[in-house]
Amino acid sequence: MNLVRFVFATLALTSFLAAQTGPYDLVLRNGRIVDGAGSGWYRADVAVRGDTIVRIAPTISEPAKQIIDVAGRVIAPGFIDIHSHARRGIFEVPTADNYIRQGVTTLIEGPDGDSPVPLAPFLAKLEGLPKSINIGTFIGQGSVRAAVIGNVNRRPTSEEIGKMKTLVEQGMKDGALGLSSGLFYVPGTFTPTEEVIELAKVAARFGGIYISHMRDEAGGVVESVKETIAIGEQGGLPTQVTHHKIIGSANWGQSAATLRLIDEARARGIDATIDQYPYTASSTSIQAGLLPAWALEGTRDDLRKRLSDPATRSKIKSESIRALQFERGGGDPKNVVIARCDWDSELAGKSLADVARQRRNLEPTVENAAETAIWIAEQGGCSGIFHAIGEQDVERILRHPATMIGSDGEIPIFGKNAPHPRSYGTFARVLAVYVRERKTLTLEDAVRKMTSFPAQRLGLLDRGLLRPGMKADIVVFDPERVRDAATFENPHQYAEGFSHVIVNGQVVFEGQAMTAARPGKVLYRQRGI
Ligand SMILES: [Zn+2]
């Protein structure tokens, strides 16, 4: 008995010592460690074995298969993007270069109420895909509603609500990290608050969060934040205002009120948080951005039918004029730019003013821009970029302690279309513009907002911090050189200043190039039943 005990003790000690002393698979030497917790940086080396960080110490001199001298650069946890549309592109570009090259090692899919339903086949396909990046997903309320009753504006029966709950439950069992909604979009916009709460309660049982593209980010933004808080409070789960922004110059400054609501909610014990991308333009489809939601109910044929009725058409047009003047349109057709048009790829990069003039032979007035937006919707729609956000609100929201970073981007095919630069630049831009140039945030706090904060939010308990035992998702960058190169005029430019990106212990980006490693994993909910 004693001998057995001795052998076990020796084995345990040996493996403990082995973890401490190597040989290691990878050692990063001479780093400034920004550990993700928000504490000040310190100097150390980091050792990795397999997919795990096994040691952090002032000097690690034991042998390793690979040693990288980072020469005083920052070593931080890989960034976690809590709001991405990675489904747009992950199967075409499984290396996700635009994200990896700005330090993102985990993408969370299924935001804005939009996810595959059911999730299982999608997750199985992702499992089978060799990829450079980790990926997890939410289950989308809008998609669940569409699957049960379609894109229609009506209340569900209690039987239909039961079906929706079952689909959310299935999504959570399949590994979703929570429930997302897009109450601005069709069909989310047709959903009464109580119905969202019913579904949120299901996600709550599984330890999931609720994350929402709110009903209104313009004139009704304060009411929408109240609704988001109420859903968290009555649904019994953490709640998050996603890509928080204030749209339309008439509404600029409202972030003071919305942040006060978040503070008050937190003070009374409601777990409400925010994520944000650091740009003064948003991106969504031209039709969702500029046409009223009621016009988009049903199919494209339904829309065409509505537009063929002169009275309905003029009602749609007057609401579109209002959106152009006071909301996403930013008061000038030049502030709306086409990002991508599948039926006419040449429209990408042109403003609504250009399209009115060149394609419709119209003077670029607001009224004619509304006419052009309707024409675009009739053709099948395009995605657009909308310059209608104030810098003061961006900075105020970013500075808030409950705000984390999320790109709301996608995985573009390099050089194709004119996507929002957030897909290439979000995380690098925060580090360059808001840490180095404007000093809105400290480096440590910015990294916290990209790492441990979203990891804690999502229950990804083994990522987001540089500590022994955590998964080895690691980025190395030069804080003096890091920058976003992507602009609205020239979006297809990778971020700069990152020298190494490591996913699950394997180097996926080094120097200027992606490596052949494909260590990305599908991440599933870890907490709850
Ligand atoms: Zn959104």
XYZ file of C-alpha atoms and ligand atoms in Angstrom:
530
model
C 0.000 0.000 0.000
C 2.757 2.358 1.001
C 4.667 1.466 -2.115
C 1.650 2.186 -4.308
C 1.251 5.498 -2.599
C 4.921 6.245 -3.057
C 4.739 5.408 -6.762
C 1.692 7.633 -7.242
C 3.290 10.459 -5.304
C 6.447 10.126 -7.375
C 4.465 10.077 -10.625
C 2.477 13.138 -9.588
C 5.649 14.949 -8.588
C 7.390 13.950 -11.818
C 4.546 15.204 -13.966
C 4.363 18.387 -11.920
C 8.086 18.925 -12.376
C 7.852 18.056 -16.058
C 5.194 20.717 -16.486
C 7.430 23.158 -14.713
C 10.728 22.348 -16.371
C 10.171 21.150 -19.905
C 11.018 20.117 -22.471
C 8.355 22.362 -23.904
C 6.792 22.547 -27.328
C 7.060 26.305 -27.484
C 8.667 29.026 -25.419
C 8.114 32.746 -25.963
C 11.001 34.671 -24.444
C 11.431 38.286 -23.352
C 7.818 39.373 -23.433
C 5.877 42.136 -21.811
C 2.975 40.136 -20.453
C -0.424 41.829 -20.664
C -2.296 38.967 -19.071
C -5.898 39.900 -19.968
C -7.027 40.634 -16.402
C -6.405 44.361 -16.769
C -3.424 44.449 -14.392
C -0.216 46.230 -15.359
C 2.189 44.402 -17.682
C 5.187 42.466 -16.372
C 8.246 40.874 -17.973
C 8.273 37.110 -18.404
C 8.714 34.092 -20.638
C 5.786 31.795 -21.513
C 6.028 28.026 -22.027
C 3.466 25.947 -23.906
C 3.010 22.215 -24.078
C 0.405 20.788 -26.433
C -2.513 23.208 -26.489
C -1.909 24.555 -22.975
C 0.142 27.256 -21.279
C 2.174 25.347 -18.686
C 4.482 27.935 -17.211
C 5.054 31.685 -16.976
C 8.278 32.764 -15.278
C 10.865 35.546 -15.390
C 13.248 33.251 -17.277
C 12.526 29.891 -18.882
C 15.774 28.419 -20.153
C 14.848 24.735 -20.466
C 14.833 23.162 -23.921
C 11.842 23.599 -26.205
C 11.000 22.397 -29.707
C 10.500 25.994 -30.735
C 11.813 29.134 -29.071
C 10.674 32.586 -30.157
C 12.429 35.666 -28.817
C 9.725 38.351 -28.888
C 12.254 41.068 -27.993
C 10.163 43.043 -25.525
C 6.960 43.009 -27.530
C 3.591 42.480 -25.830
C 2.382 38.937 -25.219
C -1.378 38.859 -24.641
C -4.164 36.284 -24.740
C -5.698 35.781 -28.181
C -8.589 38.169 -28.776
C -12.160 36.874 -28.561
C -14.679 38.459 -30.923
C -18.074 38.137 -29.230
C -19.979 39.434 -32.265
C -18.931 38.101 -35.644
C -20.679 36.978 -38.794
C -18.007 34.354 -39.386
C -20.485 32.119 -41.185
C -20.032 34.577 -44.045
C -16.689 33.294 -45.201
C -15.378 30.651 -42.799
C -15.961 27.817 -45.274
C -14.384 29.796 -48.141
C -11.459 31.178 -46.101
C -10.953 28.804 -43.141
C -7.704 30.583 -42.262
C -9.741 33.736 -41.449
C -6.659 35.814 -42.293
C -8.431 39.136 -41.687
C -9.129 38.138 -38.094
C -5.966 36.193 -37.251
C -3.807 39.060 -38.524
C -5.408 41.440 -36.011
C -4.899 38.983 -33.147
C -8.339 37.356 -33.024
C -8.157 33.670 -32.097
C -11.848 33.024 -31.332
C -14.918 34.097 -33.311
C -18.445 33.905 -31.935
C -21.060 33.423 -34.648
C -24.870 33.629 -34.693
C -25.447 37.243 -33.578
C -28.368 39.555 -34.399
C -30.920 36.760 -33.954
C -29.522 35.029 -37.008
C -28.115 31.509 -36.782
C -28.584 28.174 -38.477
C -31.563 26.246 -37.049
C -30.938 23.559 -35.981
C -27.315 24.231 -35.019
C -26.071 20.645 -34.959
C -25.443 20.156 -38.717
C -23.648 23.518 -38.908
C -21.461 22.677 -35.920
C -20.709 19.241 -37.369
C -19.639 20.859 -40.639
C -17.410 23.261 -38.714
C -15.916 20.325 -36.780
C -14.972 18.742 -40.091
C -13.354 21.927 -41.408
C -9.601 22.320 -40.880
C -9.369 25.949 -39.715
C -6.923 28.382 -38.146
C -9.338 29.940 -35.672
C -11.673 28.832 -32.863
C -15.376 29.332 -33.381
C -18.478 29.181 -31.210
C -22.057 30.269 -31.774
C -25.274 31.671 -30.362
C -28.729 30.410 -31.267
C -30.693 33.150 -33.028
C -34.188 34.187 -31.916
C -35.124 35.554 -35.345
C -34.121 32.336 -37.063
C -36.025 30.264 -34.521
C -39.137 32.395 -35.028
C -38.817 32.189 -38.820
C -38.462 28.401 -38.606
C -41.710 28.093 -36.632
C -44.027 30.777 -38.085
C -42.104 32.369 -40.970
C -41.191 35.998 -41.672
C -44.575 37.237 -40.574
C -45.932 39.959 -38.326
C -48.201 38.094 -35.950
C -48.195 36.648 -32.475
C -47.467 32.959 -32.229
C -49.967 30.568 -30.670
C -48.974 28.966 -27.384
C -48.216 25.778 -29.290
C -45.866 27.725 -31.572
C -44.175 29.328 -28.575
C -43.655 25.797 -27.265
C -41.970 24.859 -30.548
C -39.705 27.900 -30.381
C -38.680 27.005 -26.833
C -37.859 23.490 -27.945
C -35.661 24.834 -30.758
C -33.815 27.163 -28.363
C -33.389 24.289 -25.912
C -32.016 22.113 -28.699
C -29.603 24.901 -29.706
C -28.362 25.224 -26.130
C -27.959 21.438 -25.853
C -26.003 21.498 -29.107
C -23.558 23.884 -27.423
C -24.751 27.442 -28.085
C -23.308 30.084 -25.777
C -26.624 31.888 -25.440
C -29.564 33.434 -27.260
C -29.058 36.299 -29.689
C -31.749 38.591 -31.022
C -31.991 41.155 -33.795
C -35.167 43.006 -32.861
C -34.387 45.649 -35.485
C -34.619 43.108 -38.287
C -37.376 41.080 -39.881
C -38.651 38.867 -38.284
C -37.189 39.857 -34.881
C -38.935 43.218 -35.072
C -42.335 41.475 -35.006
C -41.523 39.863 -31.653
C -43.120 41.302 -28.510
C -40.794 41.654 -25.511
C -42.653 38.944 -23.529
C -41.994 36.403 -26.259
C -38.246 37.117 -26.189
C -38.334 36.747 -22.388
C -39.938 33.309 -22.705
C -37.063 32.154 -24.927
C -34.447 33.899 -22.788
C -35.661 31.843 -19.824
C -34.789 28.690 -21.758
C -31.257 29.927 -22.500
C -30.976 30.913 -18.818
C -31.611 27.332 -17.675
C -28.517 26.294 -19.592
C -26.288 29.071 -18.286
C -26.423 31.040 -21.535
C -26.431 34.798 -22.025
C -28.773 37.052 -23.998
C -27.187 39.378 -26.558
C -29.212 41.787 -28.654
C -29.021 43.975 -31.695
C -31.677 46.219 -30.255
C -35.026 47.211 -31.738
C -33.936 50.801 -32.329
C -30.441 52.312 -32.244
C -31.633 55.768 -33.346
C -34.471 57.819 -31.834
C -35.667 54.929 -29.668
C -32.270 53.848 -28.377
C -32.973 54.648 -24.718
C -36.211 52.634 -24.769
C -34.364 49.804 -26.492
C -31.680 49.657 -23.805
C -34.477 49.502 -21.223
C -36.000 46.585 -23.116
C -32.651 44.778 -23.276
C -32.199 45.203 -19.529
C -35.779 44.033 -18.869
C -35.219 40.878 -20.912
C -32.139 40.069 -18.829
C -33.945 40.853 -15.596
C -37.139 38.912 -16.350
C -35.422 36.182 -18.331
C -33.034 35.599 -15.432
C -29.791 35.736 -17.408
C -26.882 38.049 -18.252
C -27.865 40.521 -20.959
C -25.740 42.416 -23.460
C -26.324 45.384 -25.752
C -24.354 44.332 -28.793
C -22.472 46.730 -31.101
C -23.777 49.618 -29.021
C -24.013 52.796 -31.065
C -26.175 55.889 -31.418
C -27.420 56.336 -34.981
C -28.393 59.682 -36.508
C -26.895 63.070 -35.608
C -30.161 64.181 -33.971
C -29.620 61.414 -31.410
C -25.899 61.863 -30.794
C -25.072 62.244 -27.146
C -27.739 59.737 -26.053
C -25.005 57.347 -24.951
C -24.788 59.346 -21.718
C -28.347 58.214 -20.984
C -27.911 54.633 -22.208
C -24.752 54.125 -20.148
C -26.508 55.540 -17.101
C -29.190 52.875 -17.582
C -26.517 50.182 -17.715
C -24.895 51.569 -14.556
C -28.229 51.678 -12.735
C -29.069 48.138 -13.824
C -25.722 46.838 -12.630
C -26.074 48.728 -9.354
C -29.311 46.877 -8.615
C -27.797 43.527 -9.534
C -28.793 43.120 -13.186
C -25.871 41.667 -15.119
C -25.955 44.000 -18.149
C -22.965 44.613 -20.427
C -22.076 46.058 -23.810
C -19.924 45.339 -26.822
C -18.828 47.766 -29.516
C -16.770 48.271 -32.663
C -14.637 51.428 -32.961
C -16.041 53.098 -36.083
C -18.445 55.922 -36.900
C -20.225 53.897 -39.583
C -22.384 50.790 -39.342
C -23.106 48.110 -41.922
C -26.222 46.174 -42.756
C -28.384 45.629 -45.816
C -29.658 48.693 -47.705
C -33.204 47.396 -47.412
C -33.057 46.761 -43.634
C -31.246 50.056 -43.098
C -33.436 52.306 -45.224
C -36.836 50.644 -45.735
C -39.401 50.187 -42.953
C -39.485 46.701 -41.454
C -43.196 46.242 -42.201
C -42.402 46.554 -45.922
C -40.024 43.598 -45.682
C -42.469 41.152 -44.111
C -42.645 37.875 -46.031
C -40.760 37.356 -49.279
C -39.292 39.600 -51.980
C -42.482 39.033 -53.989
C -44.487 40.440 -51.097
C -42.244 43.518 -51.151
C -42.731 43.899 -54.915
C -46.475 43.589 -54.474
C -46.456 46.362 -51.859
C -44.330 48.564 -54.101
C -46.663 48.093 -57.040
C -49.462 49.714 -55.048
C -48.914 53.504 -55.384
C -50.253 54.396 -51.935
C -48.132 51.779 -50.170
C -45.124 52.717 -52.253
C -45.332 56.351 -51.269
C -45.671 55.366 -47.613
C -42.523 53.227 -47.900
C -40.753 56.054 -49.653
C -41.622 58.629 -47.014
C -40.305 56.321 -44.266
C -37.160 55.773 -46.309
C -36.678 59.534 -46.651
C -36.948 59.818 -42.867
C -34.337 57.054 -42.414
C -32.035 58.846 -44.856
C -32.476 62.182 -43.157
C -32.489 61.282 -39.482
C -31.231 57.726 -39.051
C -28.789 55.483 -40.929
C -28.687 57.764 -43.955
C -26.753 60.395 -42.036
C -28.664 63.218 -43.752
C -26.878 62.880 -47.084
C -26.980 60.131 -49.749
C -23.172 60.337 -49.860
C -23.151 58.862 -46.344
C -24.559 55.568 -47.588
C -22.114 53.403 -49.536
C -22.740 50.046 -51.175
C -20.551 47.294 -49.683
C -21.657 44.372 -51.801
C -24.240 43.689 -54.481
C -24.576 40.162 -55.777
C -26.618 41.203 -58.826
C -24.211 44.004 -59.830
C -20.733 43.706 -58.356
C -19.746 47.083 -59.824
C -21.946 48.906 -57.361
C -19.618 47.993 -54.461
C -17.869 51.140 -53.231
C -20.369 53.565 -54.796
C -22.463 55.878 -52.634
C -26.223 56.066 -52.911
C -25.680 59.496 -54.537
C -23.452 57.841 -57.195
C -25.960 55.051 -57.797
C -28.842 57.548 -58.127
C -26.915 59.547 -60.703
C -25.197 56.768 -62.640
C -27.795 54.000 -62.606
C -31.071 55.876 -62.205
C -30.258 59.162 -63.920
C -31.495 61.077 -60.905
C -30.154 64.099 -59.064
C -28.766 62.844 -55.745
C -31.374 64.435 -53.501
C -32.569 62.649 -50.354
C -35.874 61.939 -52.069
C -34.169 60.393 -55.097
C -31.875 58.428 -52.814
C -34.984 56.897 -51.214
C -36.215 56.042 -54.716
C -32.830 54.440 -55.418
C -32.877 52.465 -52.160
C -36.302 51.099 -53.126
C -34.973 50.197 -56.572
C -32.060 48.357 -54.944
C -34.465 46.431 -52.715
C -36.552 45.483 -55.762
C -33.451 44.149 -57.525
C -32.704 41.839 -54.608
C -30.933 44.121 -52.157
C -27.313 44.976 -51.382
C -25.333 45.388 -48.224
C -24.332 48.920 -47.317
C -22.215 51.071 -45.057
C -23.904 53.922 -43.196
C -21.895 56.884 -41.887
C -24.181 58.155 -39.151
C -22.456 57.646 -35.776
C -20.777 60.364 -33.685
C -17.202 60.018 -32.474
C -18.077 61.299 -28.984
C -20.521 58.449 -28.460
C -17.989 55.921 -29.771
C -15.440 57.102 -27.252
C -17.850 57.390 -24.345
C -19.155 53.848 -24.881
C -15.648 52.459 -25.354
C -14.446 53.963 -22.089
C -17.254 52.365 -20.083
C -15.987 49.509 -17.875
C -18.842 47.206 -18.958
C -17.954 47.532 -22.660
C -16.009 44.845 -24.500
C -14.860 44.772 -28.126
C -16.640 42.912 -30.935
C -16.153 43.445 -34.658
C -19.602 42.668 -36.133
C -17.466 41.735 -39.144
C -17.197 38.768 -41.465
C -14.495 36.835 -43.311
C -14.190 38.582 -46.682
C -12.557 37.106 -49.723
C -9.469 39.274 -50.038
C -9.979 42.045 -52.589
C -13.621 41.257 -53.275
C -16.404 43.836 -52.756
C -16.088 46.831 -50.436
C -16.773 45.543 -46.916
C -16.766 47.632 -43.753
C -13.143 47.910 -42.558
C -14.172 46.528 -39.149
C -13.649 43.021 -40.524
C -9.934 43.740 -40.965
C -9.250 46.382 -38.362
C -11.470 46.452 -35.261
C -9.044 45.108 -32.655
C -5.927 46.756 -34.091
C -7.792 50.061 -34.341
C -8.683 50.052 -30.644
C -5.001 49.472 -29.808
C -3.703 52.084 -32.252
C -6.252 54.888 -32.110
C -7.861 54.573 -28.693
C -4.872 53.324 -26.688
C -1.767 54.781 -28.348
C -3.020 57.951 -30.021
C -5.946 59.206 -27.948
C -5.206 57.384 -24.687
C -8.906 56.715 -24.207
C -7.983 53.341 -22.696
C -4.842 51.895 -21.168
C -3.271 49.041 -23.081
C -4.105 46.652 -20.258
C -7.761 47.674 -20.154
C -8.137 47.444 -23.918
C -6.703 43.905 -23.847
C -9.075 42.999 -20.985
C -11.997 44.140 -23.159
C -10.780 41.791 -25.925
C -9.901 38.730 -23.815
C -10.902 37.880 -20.233
C -14.076 39.982 -20.358
C -15.699 38.269 -23.354
C -14.352 34.886 -22.125
C -16.026 35.395 -18.743
C -19.199 36.547 -20.477
C -19.326 33.456 -22.663
C -18.258 31.037 -19.943
C -15.107 30.122 -21.881
C -13.347 29.457 -18.617
C -10.072 28.171 -20.075
C -9.377 31.107 -22.393
C -8.884 34.863 -22.201
C -6.078 34.940 -19.622
C -2.374 34.146 -19.718
C -2.055 31.709 -16.828
C -0.670 28.179 -16.523
C -3.471 25.723 -17.298
C -5.217 28.015 -19.780
C -5.450 27.157 -23.483
C -2.529 28.575 -25.425
C -4.321 31.188 -27.552
C -1.663 33.899 -27.631
C -0.843 37.025 -29.628
C 2.414 38.939 -29.857
C 2.392 42.549 -31.054
C 4.419 45.723 -30.991
C 2.373 48.360 -29.118
C 4.230 51.148 -30.939
C 3.504 49.758 -34.409
C 0.160 48.013 -34.120
C -2.435 49.645 -36.365
C -5.452 49.040 -38.537
C -4.623 49.634 -42.180
C -8.122 49.014 -43.547
C -10.070 52.144 -44.466
C -13.535 52.703 -45.895
C -11.940 53.598 -49.246
C -9.534 50.662 -49.202
C -10.819 48.040 -46.788
C -8.851 45.009 -47.963
C -5.738 45.687 -45.900
C -4.528 43.528 -43.054
C -3.744 45.014 -39.666
C -0.075 45.623 -38.884
C 2.189 45.167 -35.906
C 1.334 41.568 -35.011
C 4.315 39.235 -35.245
C 2.907 35.941 -33.918
C -0.550 34.504 -33.423
C -0.881 31.164 -31.650
C -4.081 29.106 -31.503
C -4.316 26.078 -29.194
C -0.527 26.024 -28.891
C 0.218 26.171 -32.616
C 1.623 29.149 -34.488
C -0.890 30.128 -37.201
C 0.684 33.451 -38.162
C 4.362 34.330 -38.056
C 6.185 37.315 -39.479
C 4.146 38.241 -42.495
C 2.463 34.984 -43.356
C -0.103 32.428 -42.295
C 1.393 29.009 -41.509
C -0.004 25.641 -42.578
C -1.308 24.861 -39.065
C -5.092 24.493 -38.675
C -5.570 24.090 -34.907
C -8.918 25.935 -34.622
C -11.578 24.239 -32.483
C -15.325 24.517 -32.247
C -16.088 25.909 -28.784
C -19.173 24.835 -26.880
C -20.966 26.132 -23.820
C -19.120 24.994 -20.716
C -21.432 26.111 -17.921
C -24.989 25.356 -16.893
C -26.834 22.034 -17.149
Zn -26.191 43.673 -35.696
